[in-house]
Short mmCIF file of C-alpha atoms in Angstrom, two decimals:
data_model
loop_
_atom_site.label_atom_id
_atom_site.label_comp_id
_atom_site.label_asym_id
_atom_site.label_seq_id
_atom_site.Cartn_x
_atom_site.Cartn_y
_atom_site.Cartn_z
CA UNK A 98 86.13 20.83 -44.45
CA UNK A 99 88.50 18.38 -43.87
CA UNK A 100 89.61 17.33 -47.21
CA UNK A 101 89.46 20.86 -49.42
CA UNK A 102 90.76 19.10 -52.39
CA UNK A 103 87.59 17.43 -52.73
CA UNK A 104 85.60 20.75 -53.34
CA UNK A 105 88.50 21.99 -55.76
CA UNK A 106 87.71 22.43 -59.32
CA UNK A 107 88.31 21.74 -62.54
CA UNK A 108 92.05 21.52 -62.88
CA UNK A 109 93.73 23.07 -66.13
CA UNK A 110 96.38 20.82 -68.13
CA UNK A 111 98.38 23.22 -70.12
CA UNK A 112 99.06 25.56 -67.15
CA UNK A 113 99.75 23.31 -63.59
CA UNK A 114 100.69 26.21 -61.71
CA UNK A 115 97.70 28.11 -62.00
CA UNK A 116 96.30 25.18 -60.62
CA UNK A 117 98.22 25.47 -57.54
CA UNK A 118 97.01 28.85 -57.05
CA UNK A 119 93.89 29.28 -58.26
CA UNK A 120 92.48 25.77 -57.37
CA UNK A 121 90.83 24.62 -60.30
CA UNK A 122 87.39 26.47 -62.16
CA UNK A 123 84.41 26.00 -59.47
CA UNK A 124 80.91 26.78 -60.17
CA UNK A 125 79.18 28.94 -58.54
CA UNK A 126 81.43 31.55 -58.56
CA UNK A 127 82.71 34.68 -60.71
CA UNK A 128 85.52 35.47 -61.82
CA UNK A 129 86.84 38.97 -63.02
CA UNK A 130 89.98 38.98 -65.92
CA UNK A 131 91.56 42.06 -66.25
CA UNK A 132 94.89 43.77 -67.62
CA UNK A 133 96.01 46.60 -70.28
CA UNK A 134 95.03 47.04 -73.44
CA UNK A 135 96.81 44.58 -75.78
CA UNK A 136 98.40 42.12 -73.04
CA UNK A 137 96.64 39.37 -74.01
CA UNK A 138 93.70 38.73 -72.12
CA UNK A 139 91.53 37.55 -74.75
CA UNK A 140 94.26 35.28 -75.91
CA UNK A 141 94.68 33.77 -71.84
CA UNK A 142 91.07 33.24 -71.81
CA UNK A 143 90.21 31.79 -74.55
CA UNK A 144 92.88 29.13 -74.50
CA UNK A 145 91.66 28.40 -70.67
CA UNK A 146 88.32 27.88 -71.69
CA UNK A 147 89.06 25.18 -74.39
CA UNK A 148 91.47 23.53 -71.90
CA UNK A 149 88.42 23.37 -69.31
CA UNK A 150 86.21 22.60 -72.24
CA UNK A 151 88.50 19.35 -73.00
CA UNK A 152 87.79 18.16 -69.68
CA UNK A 153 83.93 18.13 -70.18
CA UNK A 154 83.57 21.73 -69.32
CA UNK A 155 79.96 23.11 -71.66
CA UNK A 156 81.02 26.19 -72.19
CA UNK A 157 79.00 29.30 -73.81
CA UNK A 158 81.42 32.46 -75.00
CA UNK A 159 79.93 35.69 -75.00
CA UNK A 160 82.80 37.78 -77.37
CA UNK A 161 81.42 41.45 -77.98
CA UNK A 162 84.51 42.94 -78.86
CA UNK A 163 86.32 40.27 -81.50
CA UNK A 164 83.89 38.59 -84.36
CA UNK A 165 83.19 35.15 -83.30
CA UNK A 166 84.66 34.26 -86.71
CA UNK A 167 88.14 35.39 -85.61
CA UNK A 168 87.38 34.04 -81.98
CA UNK A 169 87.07 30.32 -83.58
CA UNK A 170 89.70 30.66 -85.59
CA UNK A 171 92.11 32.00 -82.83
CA UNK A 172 90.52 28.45 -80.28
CA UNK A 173 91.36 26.25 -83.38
CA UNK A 174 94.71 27.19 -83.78
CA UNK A 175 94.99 27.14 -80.28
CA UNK A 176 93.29 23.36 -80.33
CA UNK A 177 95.42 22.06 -83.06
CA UNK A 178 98.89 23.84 -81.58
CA UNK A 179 99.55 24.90 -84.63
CA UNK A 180 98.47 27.89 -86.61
CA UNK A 181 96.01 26.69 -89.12
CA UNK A 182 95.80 29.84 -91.50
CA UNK A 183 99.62 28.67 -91.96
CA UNK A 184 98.24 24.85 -92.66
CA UNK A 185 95.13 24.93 -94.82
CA UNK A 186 94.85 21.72 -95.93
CA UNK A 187 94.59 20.45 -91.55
CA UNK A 188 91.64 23.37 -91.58
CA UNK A 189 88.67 21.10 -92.49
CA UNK A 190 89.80 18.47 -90.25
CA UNK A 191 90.26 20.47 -86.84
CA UNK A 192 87.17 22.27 -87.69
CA UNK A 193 85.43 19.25 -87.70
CA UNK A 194 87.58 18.09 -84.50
CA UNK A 195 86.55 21.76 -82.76
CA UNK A 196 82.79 21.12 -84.01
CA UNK A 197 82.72 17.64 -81.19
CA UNK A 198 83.73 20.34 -78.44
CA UNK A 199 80.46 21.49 -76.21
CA UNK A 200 81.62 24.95 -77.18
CA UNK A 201 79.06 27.41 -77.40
CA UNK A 202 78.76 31.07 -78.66
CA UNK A 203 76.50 34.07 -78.48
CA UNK A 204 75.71 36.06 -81.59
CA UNK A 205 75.80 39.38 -79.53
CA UNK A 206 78.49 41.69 -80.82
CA UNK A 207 79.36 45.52 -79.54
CA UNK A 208 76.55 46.84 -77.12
CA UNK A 209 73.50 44.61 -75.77
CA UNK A 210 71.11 44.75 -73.06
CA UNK A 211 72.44 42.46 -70.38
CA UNK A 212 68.83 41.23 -69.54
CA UNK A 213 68.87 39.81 -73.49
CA UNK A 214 72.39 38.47 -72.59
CA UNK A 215 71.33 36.78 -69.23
CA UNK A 216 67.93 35.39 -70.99
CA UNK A 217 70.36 33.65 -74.22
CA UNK A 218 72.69 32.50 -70.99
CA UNK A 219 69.79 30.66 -69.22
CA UNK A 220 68.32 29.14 -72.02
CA UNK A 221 72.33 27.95 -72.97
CA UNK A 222 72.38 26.51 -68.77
CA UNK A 223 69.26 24.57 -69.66
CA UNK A 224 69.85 23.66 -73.23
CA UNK A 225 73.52 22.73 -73.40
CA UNK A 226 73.67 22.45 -69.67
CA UNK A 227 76.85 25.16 -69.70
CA UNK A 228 79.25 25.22 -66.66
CA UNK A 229 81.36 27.96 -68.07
CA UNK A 230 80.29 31.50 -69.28
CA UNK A 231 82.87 34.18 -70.63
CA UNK A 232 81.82 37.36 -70.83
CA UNK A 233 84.35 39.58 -72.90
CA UNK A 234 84.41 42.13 -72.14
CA UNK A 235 82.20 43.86 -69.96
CA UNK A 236 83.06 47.21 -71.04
CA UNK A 237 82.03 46.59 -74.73
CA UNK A 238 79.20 45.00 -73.68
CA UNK A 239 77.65 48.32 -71.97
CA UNK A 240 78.67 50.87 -74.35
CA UNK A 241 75.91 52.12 -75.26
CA UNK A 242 73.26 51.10 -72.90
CA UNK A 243 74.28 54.27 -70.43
CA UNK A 244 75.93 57.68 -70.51
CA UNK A 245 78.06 60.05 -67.82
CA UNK A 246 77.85 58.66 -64.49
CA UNK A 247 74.92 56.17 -65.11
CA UNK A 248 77.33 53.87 -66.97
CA UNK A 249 78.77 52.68 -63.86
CA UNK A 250 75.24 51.94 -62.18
CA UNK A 251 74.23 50.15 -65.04
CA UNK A 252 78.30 48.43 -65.37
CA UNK A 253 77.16 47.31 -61.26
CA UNK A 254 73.90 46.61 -61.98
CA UNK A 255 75.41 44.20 -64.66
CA UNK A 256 78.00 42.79 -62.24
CA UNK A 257 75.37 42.40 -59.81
CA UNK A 258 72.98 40.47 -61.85
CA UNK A 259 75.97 38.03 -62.97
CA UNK A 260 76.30 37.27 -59.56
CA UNK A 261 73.22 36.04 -58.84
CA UNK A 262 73.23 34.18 -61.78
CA UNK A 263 76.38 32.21 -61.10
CA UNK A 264 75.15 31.08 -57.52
CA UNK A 265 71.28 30.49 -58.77
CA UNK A 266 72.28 28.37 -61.80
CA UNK A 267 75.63 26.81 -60.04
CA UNK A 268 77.79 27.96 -62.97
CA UNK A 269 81.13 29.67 -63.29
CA UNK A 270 81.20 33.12 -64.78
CA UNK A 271 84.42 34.95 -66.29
CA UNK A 272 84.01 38.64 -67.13
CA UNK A 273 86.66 40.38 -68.06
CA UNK A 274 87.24 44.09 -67.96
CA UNK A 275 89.26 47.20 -68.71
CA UNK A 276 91.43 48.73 -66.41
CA UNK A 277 91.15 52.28 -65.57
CA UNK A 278 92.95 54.59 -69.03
CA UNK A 279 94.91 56.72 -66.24
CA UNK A 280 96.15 53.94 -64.19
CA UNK A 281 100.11 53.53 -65.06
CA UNK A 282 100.55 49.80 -65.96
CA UNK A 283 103.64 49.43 -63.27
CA UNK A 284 100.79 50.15 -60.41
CA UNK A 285 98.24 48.19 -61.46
CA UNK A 286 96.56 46.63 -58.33
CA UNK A 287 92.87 45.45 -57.43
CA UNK A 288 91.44 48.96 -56.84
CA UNK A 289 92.75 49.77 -60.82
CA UNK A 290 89.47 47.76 -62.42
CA UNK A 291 87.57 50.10 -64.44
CA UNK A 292 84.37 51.28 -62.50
CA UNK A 293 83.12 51.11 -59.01
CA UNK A 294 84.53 49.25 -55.82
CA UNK A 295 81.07 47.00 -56.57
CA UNK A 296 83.06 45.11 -59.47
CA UNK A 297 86.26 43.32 -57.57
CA UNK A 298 83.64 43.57 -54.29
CA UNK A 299 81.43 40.99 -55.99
CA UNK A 300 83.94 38.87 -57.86
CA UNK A 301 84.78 35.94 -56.04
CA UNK A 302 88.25 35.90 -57.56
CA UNK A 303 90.59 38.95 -59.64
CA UNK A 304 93.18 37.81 -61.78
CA UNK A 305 95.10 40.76 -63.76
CA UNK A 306 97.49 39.94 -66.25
CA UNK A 307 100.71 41.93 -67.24
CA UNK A 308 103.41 41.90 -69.30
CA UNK A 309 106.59 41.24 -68.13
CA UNK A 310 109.64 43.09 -69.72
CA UNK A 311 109.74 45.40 -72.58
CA UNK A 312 106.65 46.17 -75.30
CA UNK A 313 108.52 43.47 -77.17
CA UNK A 314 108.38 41.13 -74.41
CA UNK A 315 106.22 38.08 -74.91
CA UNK A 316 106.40 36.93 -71.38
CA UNK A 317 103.06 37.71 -69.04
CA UNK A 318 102.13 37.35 -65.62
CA UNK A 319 98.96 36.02 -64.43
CA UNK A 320 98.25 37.68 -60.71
CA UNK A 321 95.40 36.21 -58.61
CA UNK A 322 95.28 39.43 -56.38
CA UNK A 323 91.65 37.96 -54.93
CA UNK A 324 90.40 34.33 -53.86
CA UNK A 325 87.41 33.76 -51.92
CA UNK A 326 87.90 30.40 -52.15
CA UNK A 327 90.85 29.71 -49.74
CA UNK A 328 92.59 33.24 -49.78
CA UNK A 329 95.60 31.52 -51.83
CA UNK A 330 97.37 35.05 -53.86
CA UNK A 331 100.45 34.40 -56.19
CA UNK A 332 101.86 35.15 -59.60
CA UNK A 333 102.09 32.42 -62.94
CA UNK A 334 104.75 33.50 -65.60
CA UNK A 335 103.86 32.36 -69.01
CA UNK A 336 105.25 32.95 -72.08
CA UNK A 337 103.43 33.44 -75.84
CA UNK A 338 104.54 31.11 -78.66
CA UNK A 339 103.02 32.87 -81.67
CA UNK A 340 103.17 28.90 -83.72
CA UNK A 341 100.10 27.89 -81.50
CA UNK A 342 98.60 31.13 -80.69
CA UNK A 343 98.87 30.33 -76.97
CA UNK A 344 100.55 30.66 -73.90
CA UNK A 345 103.09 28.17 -72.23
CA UNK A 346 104.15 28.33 -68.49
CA UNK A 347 107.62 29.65 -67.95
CA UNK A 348 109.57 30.07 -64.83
CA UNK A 349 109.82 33.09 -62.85
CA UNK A 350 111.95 35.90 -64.29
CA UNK A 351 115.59 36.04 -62.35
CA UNK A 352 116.89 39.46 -61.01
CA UNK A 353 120.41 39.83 -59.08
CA UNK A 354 120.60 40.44 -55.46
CA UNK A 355 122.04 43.39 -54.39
CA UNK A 356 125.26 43.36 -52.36
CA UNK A 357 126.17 45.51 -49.61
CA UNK A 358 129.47 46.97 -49.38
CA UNK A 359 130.98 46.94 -45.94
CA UNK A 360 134.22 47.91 -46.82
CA UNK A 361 136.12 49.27 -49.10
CA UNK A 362 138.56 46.82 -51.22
CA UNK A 363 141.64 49.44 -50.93
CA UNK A 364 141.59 48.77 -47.75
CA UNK A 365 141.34 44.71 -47.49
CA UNK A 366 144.44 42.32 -47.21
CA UNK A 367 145.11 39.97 -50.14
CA UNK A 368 143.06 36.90 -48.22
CA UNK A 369 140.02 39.04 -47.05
CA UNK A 370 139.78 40.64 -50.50
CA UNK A 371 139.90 36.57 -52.12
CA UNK A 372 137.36 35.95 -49.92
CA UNK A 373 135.29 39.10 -50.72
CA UNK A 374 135.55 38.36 -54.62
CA UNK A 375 134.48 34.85 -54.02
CA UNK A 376 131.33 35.81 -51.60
CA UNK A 377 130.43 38.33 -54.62
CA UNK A 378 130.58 36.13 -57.38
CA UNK A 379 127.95 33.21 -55.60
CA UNK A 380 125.70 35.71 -54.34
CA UNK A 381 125.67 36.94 -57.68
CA UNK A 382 124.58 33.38 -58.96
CA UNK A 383 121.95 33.29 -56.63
CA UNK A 384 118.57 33.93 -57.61
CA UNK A 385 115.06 35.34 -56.39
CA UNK A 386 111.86 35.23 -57.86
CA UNK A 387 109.35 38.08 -58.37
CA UNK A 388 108.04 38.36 -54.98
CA UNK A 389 111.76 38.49 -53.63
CA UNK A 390 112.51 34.95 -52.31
CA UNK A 391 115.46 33.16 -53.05
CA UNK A 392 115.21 30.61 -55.60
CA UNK A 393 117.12 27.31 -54.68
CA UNK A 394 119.97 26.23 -57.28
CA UNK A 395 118.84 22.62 -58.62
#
């Protein structure tokens, strides 16, 4: 209690300020990834995954929407920091460099029975002793094991049951999931997670990502909008470099202040108009970050 540091997880090394946020990958807990379609969220977890998997992290990848063929080939790239497809004489090598990783993955693809996914997870915990378990995504996952308003019993009933599993077997589990189709991207909050309130209730932590900008934009941010583990919320800009097929942190995006006219300048003297200009110009230089606070000049 009186050191927390010494409960915090496992630390990522390619993005620090998550770190400072989210406090490192515990087991035990779940965590649920979510965002719009396209944004990246395969891309954000799979390159976390490896990073904690480089640290000694066992991890077992559950990937029922993207062949596990593309999957691996994405993580290698992602691995080598360098796109491989582009370099295929360095493929046999970092595939043989990728093989020494304790990376795991299912052979589920498109809709299973979660208790067939949970059984293949348990026998990974005790086999491989796996820490880590991505589930992507849930939604694909239970396509076709319920219809009309069943799906989301059997989506909580899957939720539920990953739960339990996380705290019985002391492992961390990352699910992620769709938003809702009508929810406008610019409102996107906790209650926007496709299904019932049960999902985000039984997640120990929520992360969304965005993108920041235009559709062209390759700049994302990473929101922690829940964290059971000391209630720390906050934002991560990062940035995708389409060379290495991953994400780099980047700093907050800068917007102007707005200024608030007191006066008109017709009717200032010479000096109070001088002094007017000059008060414009620096507040114009100054900076804020997302959430509004000023960001110091270095």
């Amino acid at each position: 209690v009186t050191n927390p540091d010494l409960i915090r997880g496992v630390e990522s090394k390619e993005l620090p300020g998550w770190n400072a946020i989210y406090k490192g990958l515990r087991p035990g807990e779940l965590t649920i990834l979510s965002g719009p379609t396209g944004c990246g969220k395969t891309t954000v977890i799979s390159q976390m995954s490896l990073d904690f998997c480089k640290s000694g992290v066992s991890t077992l990848w559950g990937s029922f929407e993207i062949p596990n063929v593309r999957l691996a080939t994405r993580m290698m790239s992602q691995f080598a920091k360098r796109n491989i497809a582009q370099n295929v004489a360095e493929i046999d090598y970092w595939s043989r460099k990728f093989e020494q990783l304790p990376m795991y993955f299912l052979k589920f693809h498109g809709s299973t029975n979660p208790d067939t996914v949970l059984e293949t997870m348990r026998h990974a915990v005790y086999a491989y002793d796996v820490k880590h378990i991505v589930i992507d995504n849930l939604q694909f996952m239970m396509s076709m094991q319920a219809k009309g308003i069943d799906k989301y019993d059997a989506q909580d009933a899957a939720i539920a049951t990953f739960r339990q599993f996380a705290t019985d077997e002391n492992v961390h589990i990352t699910v992620v999931a769709h938003l809702r189709k009508d929810q406008p991207s610019a409102d996107v909050d906790i209650n926007s997670i496709f299904g019932s309130a049960k999902v985000t209730q039984e997640a120990d932590n929520v992360v969304i990502l965005q993108r920041q900008g235009n559709s062209d934009s390759m700049v994302r941010c990473i929101n922690v909008v829940k964290n059971r583990f000391d209630g720390t919320l906050g934002k991560v800009f990062i940035e995708y470099d389409r060379d290495t097929m991953a994400f780099t942190e980047v700093p907050p995006p800068r917007k102007r202040k707005g200024l608030k006219i007191v006066k008109s300048s017709s009717r200032l003297s010479m000096a109070d108009r001088l002094v007017a200009e000059m008060e414009a110009d620096a507040a114009s230089q100054r900076a804020v970050d997302a959430d509004g606070n000023e960001i110091p000049s270095s």
